[in-house]
Structures are given as structure tokens and as C-alpha cells.
Amino acid sequence: MNISQPLYNLILFVLLAGLLYFLFRPTKGWFWIIQNSVRTDQKTITEDILKQMYTWENQGVVIFKEDLIKSLKYSDGTLEDVLETMEKSMLITQTEEVLELTPSGRSYAIKIVRVHRLWEKYLAEKTGFEKSEWHHRAEKMEHRLSHEETNMLATQLGNPMYDPHGDPIPTHEGDVLDIEGESLADLEIDTVGKIVHIEDEPDVIYRQILAENIHIGSQIRVVENSKQRVLFYSEGEEFVLAPEVAKNITIQVFETEVVFEEDAVRLSSLKKGEEAEIIGISKEFRGDGRRRLLDLGFVKGTPIKIDLVSPLSNPKAYLVKGTTIALREDQAAKILIKKR
């Protein structure tokens, strides 16, 4: 069937108008989606740069542009363009190849750090994600939450002062507490203290610490410290770390004479036929899981023993106040007991 020229022109006009609408309609057109995507990428890169610079400045590291470019996973050209824009926006200053945060840049960076650490706290308290996932998931969310949403999250969590790794969470006003303590790698033999912070970067070292089942809040005593290794005793177990790994653990040293609880061990070390009483639950047991254990009777002074052992010895079922409760080995390692 032949189409008349006027009808053909009308159809062509409608199709063209529809195409232009989908391309350029406000906020939802393809053109604007692409534009917003570019802006979002620039915002993300800017915030990644600010957070990295903030971290290095706090460590007393001089920030060279070349080092910054190597540390971030973006093309050199993209970073150069964003750094130029940041300098024009007075977020950073650049003298030859050395970069520094301006007061405005530092304030912006602290806001990003606040979102990141609050989100890690949320993941630890309210979800079942593994520790190894918290940091990477928080890195995505730190670019998405608005200032108002961040304050709502803080209120929901009870305005916590520290994240799950022991890092201080900046306040709404931008105030940041210091981490009080010394690096485990620097402690003398027989020093007694408590783990108050575990650095989660670099990731390869953090995963080594996780694999050792080392917990924040655990009391430790240094047994050996050399260039080859750091050996310490904690919760009935010996731990051996390379100095490079040990320096990522911060210890609050006990200044006065403190009795080190040599007989406080982890529930995971309890054997069939042994009896013990509960001393407490590690801070590593968080959120609903912690509340459930407390409700079930895992409180200080409660007698406990093994009731059943699975064929592979994991999990084990423990008898607490007449109730049999199964726990995986990694869960039992977060409960302290004193054997009778």
C-alpha cells in the first residue's frame, strides 16, 4: 500500500519527535543520563582522591602526584583532569609535584570518611556480611548517601564514636578523635594491653589478620618481638605475626599493674567432657547475634559444657542453662570462658 507524502512526513515527524524526547527529556533522557553519569564519575573520583589524601596526611606522608595516581585505579589522564578541577575549586593545592588538602578539601574529606565508617558500623551491626566485605561495600555507599541521609544513619546507629575496626567516626561538626594506643610491632616483651584498632588497609594484610581470628577488645601479652616476628598470647592462644602485619594492630597499653587473665580462654578450645563458666562475649559478636546469645543465657558466670559434636567437629552444640545451642567454631572463638 502506497503512503501519501503528507502522511509519510507526519510519521517521520512523530518518530523524530519521539526520538528527540527520549534523548533529551529532562533528567531521564539518554543525554542527561550520560551527562549525570559523567558528573557522578567526576564526583566519585574527587572523593576518592580527597579520602586518600586525608589518610596519607594523617599518617604524615608527603603526597606526591605520581604516588597518588599510582594508588588510585583510574587512568592518568582522567586523574590529571580531576586534580586540575579540584585545584581550581580550592580543594587542593599543588606545589611542583606535591599535593596538599586545603581546609575546604579536608572538611569535604572528613564528610566522606564519616559516611564510610558509619556504613561499616551499619554492616557490622545490622547485616550478616563478612568482615572482609565491609570495607569494599562501604566504599560504594560513601559516594551515594546525602548529608541528611548520613545524619539519619548516625541517629539510627545511636551516634557511635568508633567503627568496627576501632577507627573514630567523625562527628556531624567534623570533629575527629585520635586513636589512643601504640603499634603492636613497637611493644616490648611482657607488655600487657588491649587491642583497640585493626587497620583494614591494605587489604592483603587485613585478610591475614582476619585469618588469625584476632579480635578488637582482646587482652594481649607480648611474648617475643624481633625483626622476624611478633609473638603474643591472648585468650588462651599464641599468635605469631610478621612485624609488617603487627604494625596494623593498635594496642592500648595498661599503664598500671594489671592482672593478665591467663586462664581466660576461648570457648572454641573447650573439649568434650570439660566444664567451664562464661566470662563474657567479645565485642566482635555484634547486633542481633549478640543479643540472641545474651537472651539464651551466655552471660558471665553461667556454666557451660559441650553437649554434642558434629562429625566434622564444626559446629558443636553447647549446653547452657538446660538448652542445647549449636555454634560454629568462629562464633565460639568470640566467647571467653574459664575452665573448671
XYZ file of C-alpha atoms in Angstrom, residues 26-287:
262
model
C 14.525 16.410 31.447
C 16.514 14.254 33.921
C 15.509 10.933 32.284
C 16.604 11.345 28.676
C 19.627 9.437 27.436
C 21.584 12.668 27.009
C 21.007 13.663 30.635
C 21.677 10.142 31.903
C 25.059 10.213 30.173
C 25.765 13.721 31.450
C 24.835 12.757 35.017
C 26.959 9.627 34.729
C 29.975 11.735 33.788
C 29.291 14.102 36.679
C 28.872 11.173 39.072
C 32.165 9.689 37.927
C 33.903 13.015 38.481
C 32.343 13.276 41.952
C 33.429 9.723 42.812
C 36.981 10.316 41.619
C 37.160 13.619 43.501
C 36.005 11.969 46.721
C 38.391 9.036 46.276
C 41.267 11.479 45.876
C 40.222 13.502 48.928
C 39.909 10.412 51.135
C 43.264 9.016 50.039
C 44.981 12.355 50.614
C 43.315 12.678 54.035
C 44.540 9.193 55.009
C 48.109 9.921 53.921
C 48.198 13.351 55.580
C 47.095 11.766 58.880
C 49.960 9.286 58.519
C 52.408 12.129 57.976
C 53.084 11.116 54.384
C 54.154 13.739 51.841
C 51.721 13.370 48.911
C 53.361 13.280 45.518
C 51.069 13.424 42.500
C 52.797 10.401 40.962
C 52.150 8.290 44.084
C 48.514 9.354 44.186
C 47.975 8.433 40.536
C 49.557 5.012 41.104
C 47.409 4.294 44.171
C 44.028 5.002 42.526
C 42.527 2.805 39.819
C 41.842 5.484 37.220
C 43.615 6.460 34.030
C 46.386 9.052 34.357
C 44.612 11.480 32.035
C 41.352 11.310 33.986
C 43.081 11.944 37.300
C 45.084 14.837 35.873
C 41.861 16.497 34.679
C 40.087 15.971 38.027
C 43.097 17.233 40.002
C 43.142 20.375 37.870
C 39.435 20.923 38.553
C 39.968 20.304 42.285
C 42.748 22.882 42.359
C 40.512 25.441 40.658
C 37.774 24.626 43.200
C 40.302 25.233 46.015
C 40.034 21.697 47.416
C 43.757 21.054 46.969
C 46.950 22.997 46.378
C 49.837 21.866 44.214
C 53.461 22.937 44.537
C 55.532 21.320 41.812
C 54.620 17.616 42.253
C 53.466 17.800 45.907
C 49.751 17.953 46.738
C 48.076 19.211 49.907
C 44.481 19.483 51.099
C 43.072 22.946 51.700
C 40.823 23.464 54.760
C 37.816 23.082 52.431
C 39.257 19.899 50.946
C 39.956 18.451 54.383
C 36.425 19.266 55.543
C 34.985 17.542 52.465
C 37.256 14.521 53.020
C 36.104 14.174 56.645
C 32.487 14.010 55.459
C 33.375 11.118 53.139
C 35.238 9.341 55.941
C 32.204 9.831 58.214
C 29.882 8.143 55.703
C 32.343 5.292 55.126
C 32.820 4.483 58.804
C 29.138 4.822 59.665
C 28.282 2.437 56.838
C 30.871 -0.074 58.064
C 29.259 0.168 61.506
C 25.866 -0.468 59.921
C 27.154 -3.501 58.021
C 28.688 -4.906 61.216
C 25.644 -4.322 63.430
C 22.683 -4.802 61.127
C 23.686 -7.282 58.417
C 25.261 -10.691 58.040
C 28.048 -9.651 55.682
C 31.526 -10.972 56.458
C 34.160 -8.597 57.847
C 36.158 -8.871 54.651
C 33.224 -7.315 52.744
C 32.567 -4.291 54.955
C 35.263 -2.010 53.576
C 34.503 -2.537 49.879
C 30.735 -2.179 50.359
C 31.231 0.980 52.403
C 33.452 2.422 49.656
C 30.499 2.227 47.260
C 27.982 3.739 49.667
C 30.215 6.633 50.735
C 29.534 8.298 47.364
C 25.760 7.792 47.453
C 24.481 8.998 50.819
C 23.488 12.640 51.133
C 24.397 14.732 54.180
C 20.868 14.306 55.568
C 20.862 10.542 54.969
C 24.213 10.267 56.724
C 22.867 12.024 59.817
C 19.810 9.753 59.790
C 22.083 6.699 59.629
C 24.140 8.004 62.564
C 20.984 8.526 64.619
C 19.727 5.042 63.744
C 23.014 3.571 64.991
C 22.981 5.631 68.191
C 25.652 8.113 67.070
C 28.586 5.696 67.541
C 32.068 7.048 68.238
C 34.026 4.232 66.577
C 33.612 1.942 63.578
C 34.071 -1.874 63.820
C 37.818 -1.574 63.202
C 38.294 0.930 66.035
C 38.590 3.974 63.765
C 36.968 7.123 65.206
C 33.816 8.240 63.358
C 33.878 11.999 62.651
C 31.046 13.921 64.269
C 28.378 15.905 62.426
C 30.536 19.003 63.052
C 33.637 17.326 61.604
C 35.499 16.649 64.865
C 37.668 13.508 64.849
C 39.044 11.742 67.920
C 42.580 10.387 67.996
C 43.321 6.663 68.197
C 44.890 6.162 71.615
C 47.483 3.403 71.608
C 50.732 2.017 70.240
C 51.544 -0.278 67.347
C 51.855 -3.930 68.354
C 55.100 -4.073 66.354
C 56.694 -1.492 68.717
C 55.852 -3.081 72.071
C 58.412 -4.554 74.442
C 58.284 -8.102 75.796
C 55.784 -8.618 78.680
C 53.786 -5.534 77.726
C 50.123 -6.081 78.578
C 47.298 -4.249 76.826
C 44.098 -4.414 74.821
C 43.526 -4.379 71.050
C 41.693 -1.151 70.226
C 42.204 -0.809 66.471
C 42.839 -3.026 63.449
C 43.742 -1.235 60.215
C 41.728 -2.558 57.265
C 44.136 -1.374 54.561
C 45.993 -2.709 52.706
C 43.503 -5.472 52.091
C 46.098 -8.262 51.838
C 47.374 -7.572 55.368
C 43.885 -7.133 56.794
C 42.889 -10.555 55.451
C 45.903 -12.092 57.193
C 44.730 -10.621 60.488
C 41.190 -11.896 59.899
C 42.531 -15.366 59.127
C 44.241 -15.407 62.537
C 40.882 -14.697 64.266
C 42.292 -11.700 66.135
C 39.615 -9.560 67.808
C 39.263 -5.959 68.900
C 38.860 -5.790 72.680
C 41.058 -8.826 73.326
C 43.672 -8.554 76.083
C 47.196 -9.470 74.973
C 50.664 -10.030 76.427
C 53.737 -9.721 74.213
C 55.993 -12.774 74.470
C 58.559 -12.041 71.743
C 59.330 -9.123 69.450
C 62.080 -9.338 66.860
C 62.759 -8.284 63.281
C 61.443 -11.661 62.152
C 58.227 -11.996 64.165
C 55.959 -10.711 66.916
C 54.575 -13.379 69.229
C 51.832 -12.603 71.724
C 49.481 -14.501 73.998
C 45.729 -13.799 74.028
C 42.663 -15.666 75.221
C 44.411 -18.964 75.733
C 46.214 -18.943 72.375
C 49.555 -17.899 70.937
C 49.659 -15.730 67.830
C 52.672 -15.179 65.579
C 52.689 -12.286 63.108
C 55.234 -10.713 60.803
C 56.196 -7.202 62.019
C 54.665 -5.766 58.814
C 51.320 -7.262 59.842
C 51.668 -6.470 63.554
C 52.102 -2.753 62.898
C 48.491 -2.628 61.650
C 47.219 -3.559 65.123
C 46.980 -0.827 67.777
C 47.254 -1.689 71.463
C 46.081 0.359 74.413
C 48.881 -0.357 76.883
C 47.890 -0.829 80.511
C 49.992 1.716 82.388
C 49.285 0.365 85.876
C 49.823 -3.170 87.116
C 47.067 -5.289 85.605
C 46.492 -8.988 86.227
C 46.618 -10.692 82.837
C 43.861 -13.281 82.622
C 45.985 -16.294 81.681
C 43.090 -18.646 82.450
C 40.598 -16.785 80.211
C 40.343 -18.825 77.015
C 38.045 -19.091 74.028
C 35.040 -21.374 74.097
C 36.329 -22.931 70.861
C 39.160 -24.515 72.893
C 36.755 -26.399 75.190
C 36.888 -30.184 74.780
C 34.255 -32.872 75.251
C 33.948 -33.719 78.947
C 35.399 -30.393 80.153
C 33.305 -27.897 82.076
C 33.688 -24.136 82.250
C 31.930 -20.909 83.108
C 31.371 -17.970 80.809
C 33.445 -14.837 81.410
C 31.976 -12.715 78.607
C 31.302 -12.201 74.912
C 33.789 -10.448 72.662
C 32.809 -7.097 71.132
C 33.292 -8.868 67.807
C 29.921 -10.551 68.389
C 27.576 -7.752 67.350
C 23.969 -6.853 66.706
